[in-house]
Short mmCIF file of C-alpha atoms and ligand atoms in Angstrom, two decimals:
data_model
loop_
_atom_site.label_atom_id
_atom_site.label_comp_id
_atom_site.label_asym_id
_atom_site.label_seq_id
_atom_site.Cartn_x
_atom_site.Cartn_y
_atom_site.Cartn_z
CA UNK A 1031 -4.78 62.73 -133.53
CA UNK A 1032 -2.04 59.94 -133.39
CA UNK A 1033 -2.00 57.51 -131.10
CA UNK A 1034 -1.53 58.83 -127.12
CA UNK A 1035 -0.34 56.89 -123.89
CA UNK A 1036 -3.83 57.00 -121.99
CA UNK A 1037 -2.62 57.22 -117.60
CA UNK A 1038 -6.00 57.37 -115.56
CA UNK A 1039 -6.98 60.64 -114.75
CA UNK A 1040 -9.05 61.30 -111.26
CA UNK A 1041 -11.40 63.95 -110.37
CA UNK A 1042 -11.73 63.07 -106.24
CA UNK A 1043 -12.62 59.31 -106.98
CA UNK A 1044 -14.31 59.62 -110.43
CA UNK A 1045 -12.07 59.19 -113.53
CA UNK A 1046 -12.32 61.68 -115.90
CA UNK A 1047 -10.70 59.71 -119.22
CA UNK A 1048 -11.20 56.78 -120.47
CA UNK A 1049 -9.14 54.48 -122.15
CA UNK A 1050 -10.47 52.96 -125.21
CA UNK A 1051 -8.14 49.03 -125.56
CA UNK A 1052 -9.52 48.45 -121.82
CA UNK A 1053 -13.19 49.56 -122.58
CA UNK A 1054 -12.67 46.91 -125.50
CA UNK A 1055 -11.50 44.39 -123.24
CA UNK A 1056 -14.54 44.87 -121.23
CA UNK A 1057 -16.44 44.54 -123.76
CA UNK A 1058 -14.82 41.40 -125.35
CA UNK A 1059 -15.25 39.97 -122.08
CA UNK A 1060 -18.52 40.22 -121.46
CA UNK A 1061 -19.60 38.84 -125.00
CA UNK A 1062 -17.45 35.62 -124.04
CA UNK A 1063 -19.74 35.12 -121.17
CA UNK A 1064 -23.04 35.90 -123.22
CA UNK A 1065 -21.78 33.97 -126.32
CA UNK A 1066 -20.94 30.64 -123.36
CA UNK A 1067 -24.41 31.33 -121.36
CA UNK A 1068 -26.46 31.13 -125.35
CA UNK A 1069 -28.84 28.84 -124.16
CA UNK A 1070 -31.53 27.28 -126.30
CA UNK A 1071 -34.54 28.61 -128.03
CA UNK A 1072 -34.40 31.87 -129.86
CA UNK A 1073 -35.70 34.93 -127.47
CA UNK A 1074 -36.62 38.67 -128.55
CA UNK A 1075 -35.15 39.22 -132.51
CA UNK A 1076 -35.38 43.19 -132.47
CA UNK A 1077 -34.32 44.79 -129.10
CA UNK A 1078 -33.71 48.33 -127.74
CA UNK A 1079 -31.98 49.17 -125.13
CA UNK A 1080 -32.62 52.52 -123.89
CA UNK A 1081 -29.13 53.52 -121.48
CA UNK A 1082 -26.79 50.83 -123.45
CA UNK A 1083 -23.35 52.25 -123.20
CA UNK A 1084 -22.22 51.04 -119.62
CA UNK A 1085 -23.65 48.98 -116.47
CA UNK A 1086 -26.80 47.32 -117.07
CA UNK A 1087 -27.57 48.60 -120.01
CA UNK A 1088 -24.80 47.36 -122.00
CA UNK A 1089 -24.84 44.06 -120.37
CA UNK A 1090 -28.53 43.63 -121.30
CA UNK A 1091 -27.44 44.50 -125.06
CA UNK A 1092 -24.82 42.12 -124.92
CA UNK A 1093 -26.50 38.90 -124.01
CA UNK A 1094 -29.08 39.83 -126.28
CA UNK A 1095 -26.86 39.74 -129.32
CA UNK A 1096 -23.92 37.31 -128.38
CA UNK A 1097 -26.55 35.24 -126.72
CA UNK A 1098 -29.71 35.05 -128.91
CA UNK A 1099 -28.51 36.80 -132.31
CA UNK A 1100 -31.14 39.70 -131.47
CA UNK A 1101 -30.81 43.10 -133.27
CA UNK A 1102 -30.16 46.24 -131.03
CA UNK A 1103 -30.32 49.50 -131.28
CA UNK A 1104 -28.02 51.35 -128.36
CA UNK A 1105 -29.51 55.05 -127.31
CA UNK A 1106 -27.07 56.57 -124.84
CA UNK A 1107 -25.39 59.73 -123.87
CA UNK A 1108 -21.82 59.70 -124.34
CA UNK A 1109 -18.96 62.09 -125.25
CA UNK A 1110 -17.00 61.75 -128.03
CA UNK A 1111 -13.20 62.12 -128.28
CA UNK A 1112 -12.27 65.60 -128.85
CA UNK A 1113 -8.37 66.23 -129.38
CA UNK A 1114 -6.43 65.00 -126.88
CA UNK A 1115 -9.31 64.55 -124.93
CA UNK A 1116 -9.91 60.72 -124.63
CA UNK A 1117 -13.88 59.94 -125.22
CA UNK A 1118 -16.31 58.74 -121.92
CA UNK A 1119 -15.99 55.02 -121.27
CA UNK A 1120 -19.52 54.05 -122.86
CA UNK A 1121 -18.67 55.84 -126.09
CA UNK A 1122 -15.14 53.53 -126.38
CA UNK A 1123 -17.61 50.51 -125.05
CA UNK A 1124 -19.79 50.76 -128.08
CA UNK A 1125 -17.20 51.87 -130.44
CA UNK A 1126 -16.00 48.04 -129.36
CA UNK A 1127 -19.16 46.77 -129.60
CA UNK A 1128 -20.20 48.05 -133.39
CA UNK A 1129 -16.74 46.47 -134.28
CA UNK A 1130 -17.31 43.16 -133.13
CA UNK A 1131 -21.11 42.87 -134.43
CA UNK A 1132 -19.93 43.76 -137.44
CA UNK A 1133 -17.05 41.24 -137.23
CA UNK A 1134 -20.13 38.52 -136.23
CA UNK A 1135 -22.27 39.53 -138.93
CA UNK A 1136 -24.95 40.89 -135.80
CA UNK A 1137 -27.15 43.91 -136.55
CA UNK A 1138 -26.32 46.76 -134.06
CA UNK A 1139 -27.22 50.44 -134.53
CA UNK A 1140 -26.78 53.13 -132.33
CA UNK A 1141 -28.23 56.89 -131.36
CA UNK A 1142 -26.16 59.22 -129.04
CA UNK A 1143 -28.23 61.69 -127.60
CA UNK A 1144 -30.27 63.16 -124.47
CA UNK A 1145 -33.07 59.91 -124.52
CA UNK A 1146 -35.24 62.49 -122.34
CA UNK A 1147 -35.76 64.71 -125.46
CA UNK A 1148 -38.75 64.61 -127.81
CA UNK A 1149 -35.62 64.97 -131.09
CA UNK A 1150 -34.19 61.65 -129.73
CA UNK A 1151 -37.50 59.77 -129.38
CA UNK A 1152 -37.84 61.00 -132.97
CA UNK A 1153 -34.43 60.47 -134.29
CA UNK A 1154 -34.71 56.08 -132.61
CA UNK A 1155 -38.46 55.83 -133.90
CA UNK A 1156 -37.00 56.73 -137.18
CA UNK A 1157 -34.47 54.06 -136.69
CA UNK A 1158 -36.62 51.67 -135.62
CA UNK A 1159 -39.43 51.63 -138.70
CA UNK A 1160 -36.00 51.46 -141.08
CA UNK A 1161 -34.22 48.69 -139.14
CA UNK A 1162 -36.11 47.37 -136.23
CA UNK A 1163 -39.59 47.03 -136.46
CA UNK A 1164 -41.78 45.90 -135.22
CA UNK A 1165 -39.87 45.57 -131.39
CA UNK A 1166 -40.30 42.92 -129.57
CA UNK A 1167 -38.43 44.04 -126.07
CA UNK A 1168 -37.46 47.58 -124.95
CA UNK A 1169 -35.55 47.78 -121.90
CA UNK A 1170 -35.08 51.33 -120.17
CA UNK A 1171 -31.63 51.39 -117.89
CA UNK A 1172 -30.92 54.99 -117.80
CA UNK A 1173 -29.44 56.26 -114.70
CA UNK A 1174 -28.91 60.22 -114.96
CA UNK A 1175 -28.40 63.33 -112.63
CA UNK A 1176 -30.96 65.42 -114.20
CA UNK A 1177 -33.60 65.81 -116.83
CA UNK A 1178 -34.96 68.37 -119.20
CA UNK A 1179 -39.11 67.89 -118.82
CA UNK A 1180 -39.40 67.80 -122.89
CA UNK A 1181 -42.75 69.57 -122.19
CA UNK A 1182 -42.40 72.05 -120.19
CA UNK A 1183 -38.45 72.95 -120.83
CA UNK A 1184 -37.52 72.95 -116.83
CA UNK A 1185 -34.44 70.95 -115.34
CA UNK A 1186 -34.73 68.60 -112.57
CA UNK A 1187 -31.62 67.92 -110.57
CA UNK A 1188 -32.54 64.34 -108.67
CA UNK A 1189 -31.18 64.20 -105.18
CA UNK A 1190 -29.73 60.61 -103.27
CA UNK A 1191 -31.30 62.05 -99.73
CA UNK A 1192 -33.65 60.32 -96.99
CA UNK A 1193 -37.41 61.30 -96.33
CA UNK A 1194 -38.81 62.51 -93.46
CA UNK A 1195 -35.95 62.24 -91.11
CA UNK A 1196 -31.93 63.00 -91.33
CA UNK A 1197 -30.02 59.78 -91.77
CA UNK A 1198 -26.60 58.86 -89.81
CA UNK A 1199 -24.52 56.13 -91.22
CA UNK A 1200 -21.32 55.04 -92.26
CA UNK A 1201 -19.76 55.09 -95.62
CA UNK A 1202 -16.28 54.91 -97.38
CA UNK A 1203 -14.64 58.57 -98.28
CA UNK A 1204 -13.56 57.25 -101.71
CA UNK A 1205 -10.51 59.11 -102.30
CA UNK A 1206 -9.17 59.33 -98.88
CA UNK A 1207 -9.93 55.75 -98.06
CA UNK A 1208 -11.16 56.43 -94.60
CA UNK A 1209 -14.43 54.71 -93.03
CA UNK A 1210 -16.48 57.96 -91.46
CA UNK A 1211 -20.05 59.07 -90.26
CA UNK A 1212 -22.07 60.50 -92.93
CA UNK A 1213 -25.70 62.61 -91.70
CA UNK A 1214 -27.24 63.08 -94.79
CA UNK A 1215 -30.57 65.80 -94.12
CA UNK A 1216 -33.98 65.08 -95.36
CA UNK A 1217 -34.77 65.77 -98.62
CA UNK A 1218 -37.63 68.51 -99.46
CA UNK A 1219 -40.46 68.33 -101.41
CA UNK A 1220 -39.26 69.67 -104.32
CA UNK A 1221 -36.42 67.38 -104.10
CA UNK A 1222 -38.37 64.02 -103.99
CA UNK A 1223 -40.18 65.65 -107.18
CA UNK A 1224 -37.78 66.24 -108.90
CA UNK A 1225 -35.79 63.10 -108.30
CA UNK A 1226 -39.15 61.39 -109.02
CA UNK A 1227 -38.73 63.22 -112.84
CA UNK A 1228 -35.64 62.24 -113.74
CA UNK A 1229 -35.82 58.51 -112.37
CA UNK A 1230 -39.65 58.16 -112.24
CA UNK A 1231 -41.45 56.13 -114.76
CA UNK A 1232 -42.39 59.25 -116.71
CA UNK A 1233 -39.74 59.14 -119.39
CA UNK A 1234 -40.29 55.36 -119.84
CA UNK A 1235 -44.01 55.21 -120.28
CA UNK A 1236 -43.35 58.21 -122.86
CA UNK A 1237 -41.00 56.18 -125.10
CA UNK A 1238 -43.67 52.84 -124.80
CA UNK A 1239 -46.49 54.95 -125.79
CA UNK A 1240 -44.31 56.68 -128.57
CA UNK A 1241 -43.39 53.31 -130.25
CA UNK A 1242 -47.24 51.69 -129.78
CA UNK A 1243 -48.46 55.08 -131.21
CA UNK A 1244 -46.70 54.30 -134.41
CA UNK A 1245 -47.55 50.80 -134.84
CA UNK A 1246 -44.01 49.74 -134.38
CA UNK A 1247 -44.54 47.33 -131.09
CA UNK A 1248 -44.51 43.36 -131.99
CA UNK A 1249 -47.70 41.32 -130.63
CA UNK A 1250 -46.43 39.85 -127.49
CA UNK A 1251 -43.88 43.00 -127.08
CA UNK A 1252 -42.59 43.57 -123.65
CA UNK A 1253 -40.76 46.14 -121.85
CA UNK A 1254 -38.71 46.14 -118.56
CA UNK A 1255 -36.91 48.60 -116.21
CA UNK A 1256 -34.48 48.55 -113.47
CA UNK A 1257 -34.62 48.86 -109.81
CA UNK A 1258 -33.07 47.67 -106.55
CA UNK A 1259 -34.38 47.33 -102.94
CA UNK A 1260 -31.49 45.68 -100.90
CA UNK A 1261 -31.06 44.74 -97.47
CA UNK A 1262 -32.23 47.61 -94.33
CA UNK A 1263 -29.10 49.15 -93.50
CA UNK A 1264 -29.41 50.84 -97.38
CA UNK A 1265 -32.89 51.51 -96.54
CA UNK A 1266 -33.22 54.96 -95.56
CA UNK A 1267 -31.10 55.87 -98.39
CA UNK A 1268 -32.32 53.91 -101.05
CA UNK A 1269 -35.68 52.14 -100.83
CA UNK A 1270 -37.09 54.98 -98.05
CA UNK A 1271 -35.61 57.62 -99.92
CA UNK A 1272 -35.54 59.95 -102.94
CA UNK A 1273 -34.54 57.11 -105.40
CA UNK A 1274 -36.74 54.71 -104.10
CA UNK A 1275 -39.84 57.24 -104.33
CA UNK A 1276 -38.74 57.28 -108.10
CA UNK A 1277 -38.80 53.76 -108.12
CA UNK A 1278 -41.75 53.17 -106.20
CA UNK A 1279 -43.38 55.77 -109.41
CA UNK A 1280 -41.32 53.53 -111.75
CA UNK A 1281 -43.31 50.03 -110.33
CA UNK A 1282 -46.13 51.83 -110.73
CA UNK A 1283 -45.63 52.74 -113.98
CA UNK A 1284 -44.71 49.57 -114.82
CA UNK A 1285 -47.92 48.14 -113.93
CA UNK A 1286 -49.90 50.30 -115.94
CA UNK A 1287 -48.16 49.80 -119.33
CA UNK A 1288 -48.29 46.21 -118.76
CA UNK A 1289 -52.23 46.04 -118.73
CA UNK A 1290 -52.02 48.43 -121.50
CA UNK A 1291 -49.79 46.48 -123.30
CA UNK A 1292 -51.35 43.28 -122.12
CA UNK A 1293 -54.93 44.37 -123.90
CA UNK A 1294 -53.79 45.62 -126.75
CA UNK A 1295 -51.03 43.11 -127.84
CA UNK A 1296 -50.43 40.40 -125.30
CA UNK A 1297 -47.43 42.04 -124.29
CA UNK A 1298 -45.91 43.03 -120.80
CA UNK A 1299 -44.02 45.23 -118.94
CA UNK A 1300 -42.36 44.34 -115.89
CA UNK A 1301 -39.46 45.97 -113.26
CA UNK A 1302 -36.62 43.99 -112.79
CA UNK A 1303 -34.98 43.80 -109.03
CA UNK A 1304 -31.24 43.90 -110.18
CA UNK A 1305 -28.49 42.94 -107.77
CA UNK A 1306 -26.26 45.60 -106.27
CA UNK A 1307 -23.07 46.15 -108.89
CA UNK A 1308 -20.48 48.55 -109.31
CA UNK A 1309 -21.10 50.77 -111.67
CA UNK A 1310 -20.50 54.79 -112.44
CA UNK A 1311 -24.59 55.29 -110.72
CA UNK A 1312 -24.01 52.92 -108.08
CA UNK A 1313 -20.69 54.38 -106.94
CA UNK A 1314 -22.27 57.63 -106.30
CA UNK A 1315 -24.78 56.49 -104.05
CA UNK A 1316 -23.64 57.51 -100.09
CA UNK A 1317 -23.20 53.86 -98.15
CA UNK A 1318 -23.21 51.96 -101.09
CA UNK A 1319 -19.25 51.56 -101.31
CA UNK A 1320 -19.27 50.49 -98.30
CA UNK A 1321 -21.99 47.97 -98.42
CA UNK A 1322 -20.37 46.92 -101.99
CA UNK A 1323 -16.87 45.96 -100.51
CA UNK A 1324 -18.59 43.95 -97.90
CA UNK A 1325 -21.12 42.39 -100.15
CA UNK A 1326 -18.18 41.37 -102.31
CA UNK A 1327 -16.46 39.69 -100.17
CA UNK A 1328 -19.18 37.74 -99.18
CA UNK A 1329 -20.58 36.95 -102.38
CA UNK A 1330 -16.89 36.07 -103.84
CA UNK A 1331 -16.63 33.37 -100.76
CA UNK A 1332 -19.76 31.69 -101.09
CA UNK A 1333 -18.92 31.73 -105.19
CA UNK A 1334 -22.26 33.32 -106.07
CA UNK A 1335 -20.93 36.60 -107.29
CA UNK A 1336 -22.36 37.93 -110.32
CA UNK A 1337 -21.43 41.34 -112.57
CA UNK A 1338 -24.49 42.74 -114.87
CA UNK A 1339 -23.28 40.03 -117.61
CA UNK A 1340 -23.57 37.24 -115.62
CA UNK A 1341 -27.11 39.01 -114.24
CA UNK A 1342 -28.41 39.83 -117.64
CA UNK A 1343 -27.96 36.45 -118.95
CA UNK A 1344 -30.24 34.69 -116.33
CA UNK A 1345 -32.73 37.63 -117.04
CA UNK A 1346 -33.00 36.02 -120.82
CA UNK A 1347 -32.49 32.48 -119.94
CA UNK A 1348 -34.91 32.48 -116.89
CA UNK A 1349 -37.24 35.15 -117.95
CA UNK A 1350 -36.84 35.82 -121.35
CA UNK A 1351 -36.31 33.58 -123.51
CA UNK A 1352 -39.19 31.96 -125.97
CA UNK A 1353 -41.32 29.77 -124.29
CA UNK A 1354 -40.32 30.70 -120.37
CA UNK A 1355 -43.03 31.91 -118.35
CA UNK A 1356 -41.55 34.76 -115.96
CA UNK A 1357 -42.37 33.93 -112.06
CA UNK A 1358 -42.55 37.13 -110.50
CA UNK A 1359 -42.89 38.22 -106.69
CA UNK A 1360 -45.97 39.49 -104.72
CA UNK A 1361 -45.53 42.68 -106.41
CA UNK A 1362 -45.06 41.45 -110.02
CA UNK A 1363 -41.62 42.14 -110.13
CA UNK A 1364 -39.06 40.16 -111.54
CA UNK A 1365 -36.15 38.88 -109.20
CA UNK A 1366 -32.22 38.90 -110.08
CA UNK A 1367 -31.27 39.68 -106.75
CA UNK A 1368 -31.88 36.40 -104.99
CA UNK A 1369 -28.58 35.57 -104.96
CA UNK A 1370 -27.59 38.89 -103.01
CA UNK A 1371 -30.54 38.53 -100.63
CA UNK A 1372 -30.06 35.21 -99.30
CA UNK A 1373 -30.12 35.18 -95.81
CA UNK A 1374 -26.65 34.10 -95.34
CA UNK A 1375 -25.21 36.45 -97.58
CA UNK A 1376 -26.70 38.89 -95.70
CA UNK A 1377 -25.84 37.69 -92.65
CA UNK A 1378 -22.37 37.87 -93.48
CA UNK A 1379 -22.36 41.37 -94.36
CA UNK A 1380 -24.46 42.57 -91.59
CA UNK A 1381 -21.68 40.51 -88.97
CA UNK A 1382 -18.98 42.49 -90.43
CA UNK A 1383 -20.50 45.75 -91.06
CA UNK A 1384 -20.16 47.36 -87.78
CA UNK A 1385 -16.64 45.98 -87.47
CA UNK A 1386 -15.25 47.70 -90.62
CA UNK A 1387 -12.63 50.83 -89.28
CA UNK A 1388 -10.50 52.56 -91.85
CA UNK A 1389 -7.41 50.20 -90.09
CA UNK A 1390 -9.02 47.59 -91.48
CA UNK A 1391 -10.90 48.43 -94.42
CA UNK A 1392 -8.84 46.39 -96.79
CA UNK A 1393 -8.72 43.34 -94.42
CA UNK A 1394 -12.32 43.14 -93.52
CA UNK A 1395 -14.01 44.02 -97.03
CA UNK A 1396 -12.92 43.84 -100.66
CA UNK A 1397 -12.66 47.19 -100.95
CA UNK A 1398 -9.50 46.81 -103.33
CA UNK A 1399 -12.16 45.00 -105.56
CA UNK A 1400 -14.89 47.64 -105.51
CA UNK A 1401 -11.93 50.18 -106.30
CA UNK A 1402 -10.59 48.07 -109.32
CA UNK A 1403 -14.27 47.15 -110.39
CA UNK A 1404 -14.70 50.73 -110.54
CA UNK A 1405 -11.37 51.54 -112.39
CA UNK A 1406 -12.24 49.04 -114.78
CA UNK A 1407 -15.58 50.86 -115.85
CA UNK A 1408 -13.28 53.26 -117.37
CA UNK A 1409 -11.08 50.92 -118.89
CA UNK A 1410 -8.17 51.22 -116.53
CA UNK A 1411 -6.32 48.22 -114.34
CA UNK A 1412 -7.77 45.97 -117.10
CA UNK A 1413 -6.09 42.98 -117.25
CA UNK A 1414 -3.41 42.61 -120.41
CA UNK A 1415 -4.14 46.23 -121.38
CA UNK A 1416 -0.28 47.70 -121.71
CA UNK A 1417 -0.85 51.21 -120.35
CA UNK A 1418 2.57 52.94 -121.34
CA UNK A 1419 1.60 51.84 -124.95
CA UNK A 1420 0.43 54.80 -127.19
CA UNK A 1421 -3.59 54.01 -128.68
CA UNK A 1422 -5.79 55.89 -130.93
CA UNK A 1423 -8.95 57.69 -129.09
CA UNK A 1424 -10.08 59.66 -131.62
CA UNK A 1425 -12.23 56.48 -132.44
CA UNK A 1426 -15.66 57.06 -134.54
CA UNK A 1427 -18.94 55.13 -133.87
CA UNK A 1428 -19.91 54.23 -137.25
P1 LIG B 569 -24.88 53.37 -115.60
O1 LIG B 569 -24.48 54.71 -115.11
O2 LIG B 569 -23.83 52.34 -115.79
O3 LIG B 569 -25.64 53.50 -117.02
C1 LIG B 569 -26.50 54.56 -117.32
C2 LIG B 569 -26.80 54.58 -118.81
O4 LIG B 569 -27.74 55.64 -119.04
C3 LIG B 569 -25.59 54.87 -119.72
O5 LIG B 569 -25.74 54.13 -120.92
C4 LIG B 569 -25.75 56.37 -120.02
O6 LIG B 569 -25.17 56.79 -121.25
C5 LIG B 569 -27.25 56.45 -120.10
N1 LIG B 569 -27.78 57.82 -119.93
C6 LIG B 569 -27.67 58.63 -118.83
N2 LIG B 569 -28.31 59.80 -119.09
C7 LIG B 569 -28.81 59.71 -120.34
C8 LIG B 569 -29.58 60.59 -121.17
N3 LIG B 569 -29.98 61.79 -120.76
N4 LIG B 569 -29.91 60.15 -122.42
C9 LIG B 569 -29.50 58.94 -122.88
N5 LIG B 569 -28.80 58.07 -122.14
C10 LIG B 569 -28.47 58.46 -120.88
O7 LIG B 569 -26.04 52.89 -114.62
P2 LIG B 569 -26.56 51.46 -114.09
O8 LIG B 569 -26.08 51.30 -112.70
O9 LIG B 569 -26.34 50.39 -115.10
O10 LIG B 569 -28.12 51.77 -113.98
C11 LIG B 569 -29.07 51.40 -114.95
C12 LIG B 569 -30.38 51.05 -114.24
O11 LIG B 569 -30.15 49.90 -113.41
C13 LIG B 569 -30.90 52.16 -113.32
O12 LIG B 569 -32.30 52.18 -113.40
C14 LIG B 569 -30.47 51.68 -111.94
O13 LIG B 569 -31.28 52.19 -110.92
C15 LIG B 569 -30.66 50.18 -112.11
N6 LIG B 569 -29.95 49.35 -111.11
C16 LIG B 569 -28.63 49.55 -110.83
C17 LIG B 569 -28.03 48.77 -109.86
C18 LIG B 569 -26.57 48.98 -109.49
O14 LIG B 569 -26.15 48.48 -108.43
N7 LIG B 569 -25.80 49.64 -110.32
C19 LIG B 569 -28.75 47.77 -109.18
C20 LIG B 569 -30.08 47.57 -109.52
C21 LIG B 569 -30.69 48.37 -110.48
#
């Protein structure tokens, strides 16, 4: 293919391309603030990140390599370029990310694939006993629709619904703009199942006991995974709903490998509370826009904002890194979302929360942010990206 002018392309609110110099300024970015952060004393050498291409995930990957010289190894599911057909954003953010490891003399491998499957647990494990081994942290950051059970063959579709009880609230219509009512209905039964499949702890605890199985965990090896909790007006969507059943299996599943990691090789495994971010996952969420503008806003005036870089470096430096002992909350948990959860943060969005009309959307809330934040995941309204300017897409991984 030569070299094509790249415009954004929209599917309601969701972009559909990607364009490859942005995703590489994203990228670049993000390893200037990991490479700054490197603070002291060397943490975990051989890391995977399981979900590495975008959000979290990448971030994680990033300030383990730029920040503590740590090889990864990136599983994700991404589409390649095909034709004219630009690649998805995570595919150009790696393709960025290979090129500057290389460039840095930094191991990084990575495996493109469905991480639910038993051939991708086979095809990294593989990988891992040639390059990696033994590991000394795994983190798991997927964030996917649906999941083939590798056992028993059957898709699970996860739902974003309440429990119990149909819940009323007010969101942002992305692609219209406008502020409106949403009544979301209760979830059924099988619906918090199968939403507990895809984002439970199953998958996780499969890959953990995969790697210890073959001998290819380091002593002290840990493991973490993602979740949120956030303040109440999310509640009934998040925390008291669908997701938050598959996080409350994830927690638990979190304490389980750590006291079987714990007894057989001093390791750990711990959940990570994560702040609220924009990100392709997040965006989907009902509410969430709306409580993302505001909590912008907010966050930007009181000059505690952070993006997943800026998140996943304190994870290392504060929780990480050799030699610091991890304080966790009641419940075990590691906390990045302090910053987000102070109580005059979140008094500030709660004042201005029931004030926010479509009139004033843009004047009340940074909505203009969370729609450029979210452009930017795919590489478009980057800053010093020339978008009439032709660039190649049909970029390989290797
Ligand atoms: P994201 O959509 O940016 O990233 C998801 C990653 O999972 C990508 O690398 C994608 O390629 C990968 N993936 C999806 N399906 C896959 C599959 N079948 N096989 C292999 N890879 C697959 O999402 P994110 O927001 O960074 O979420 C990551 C984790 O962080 C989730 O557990 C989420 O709940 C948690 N979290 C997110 C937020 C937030 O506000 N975004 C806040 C706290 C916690």
């Amino acid at each position: 293919m030569p070299p094509q002018i790249v415009k954004r392309r929209s599917r309601g609110f969701i972009c559909v391309n990607a364009h490859p110099e942005g995703c590489r300024r994203n990228v670049e970015r993000q390893i200037a603030v990991a490479s700054e952060a490197r603070p002291g004393p060397a943490a975990p050498r051989n890391v995977l990140v399981i979900g590495a291409s975008t959000g979290y995930g990448l971030a994680s990957r990033i300030a383990a390599a730029w920040g503590y010289d740590a090889r990864t190894l990136g599983v994700f599911f991404e589409r390649p370029p095909d034709g004219d057909k630009t690649a998805t954003a995570g595919y150009y953010n790696t393709v960025a990310l290979h090129e500057r490891a290389k460039r840095d003399g930094l191991f990084a491998a990575s495996i493109n694939g469905d991480a639910f499957s038993d051939a991708c647990k086979r095809e990294t494990i593989a990988a891992v006993r040639r390059e990696l081994a033994p590991l000394d942290l795994i983190i798991y950051s997927l964030a996917s629709p649906k999941r083939v059970h590798p056992r028993t063959g059957v898709a699970h579709n996860s739902a974003l619904k309440p429990i119990g009880q149909p819940f009323s609230s007010r969101t942002i219509e992305l692609d219209s703009e406008k502020v409106v009512g949403v009544t979301l209905g209760p979830a059924t039964e099988k619906e918090i199942a199968d939403t507990i499949a895809v984002m439970g702890g199953e998958d996780w605890r499969m890959w953990i006991e995969a790697f210890a199985a073959e001998g290819l965990l380091a002593p002290g090896a840990r493991t973490l995974a993602y979740t949120y909790i956030g303040p109440e007006v999310t509640w009934p969507i998040y925390r008291d709903g669908t997701i938050g059943r598959a996080k409350q299996d994830l927690e638990q599943t979190a304490r389980s490998l750590d006291a079987t990691l714990a007894a057989k090789l001093g390791g750990h495994a711990w959940v990570s509370v994560n702040k609220a971010v924009v990100t392709q996952a997040s965006a989907a969420i009902p509410v969430v826009p709306l409580y993302l503008s505001l909590l912008s806003r907010v966050m930007r005036e009181k000059g505690v904002e952070e993006y997943p870089i800026e998140q996943a470096c304190r994870l290392f430096a504060d929780f990480l890194a050799e030699g610091s002992a991890p304080v966790t909350d009641e419940a075990g948990r590691i906390r990045l979302d302090d910053r987000e959860m102070r109580a005059d943060v979140q008094a500030g969005v709660a004042a201005l929360w029931p004030q926010v009309t479509t009139e004033n959307l843009r004047a009340l809330t940074n909505f203009a942010q969370f729609q450029r934040d979210f452009r930017n995941l795919f590489g478009f309204e980057v800053k010093g990206v020339d978008y009439d300017e032709p660039v190649e897409t049909d970029l390989s991984l290797d």
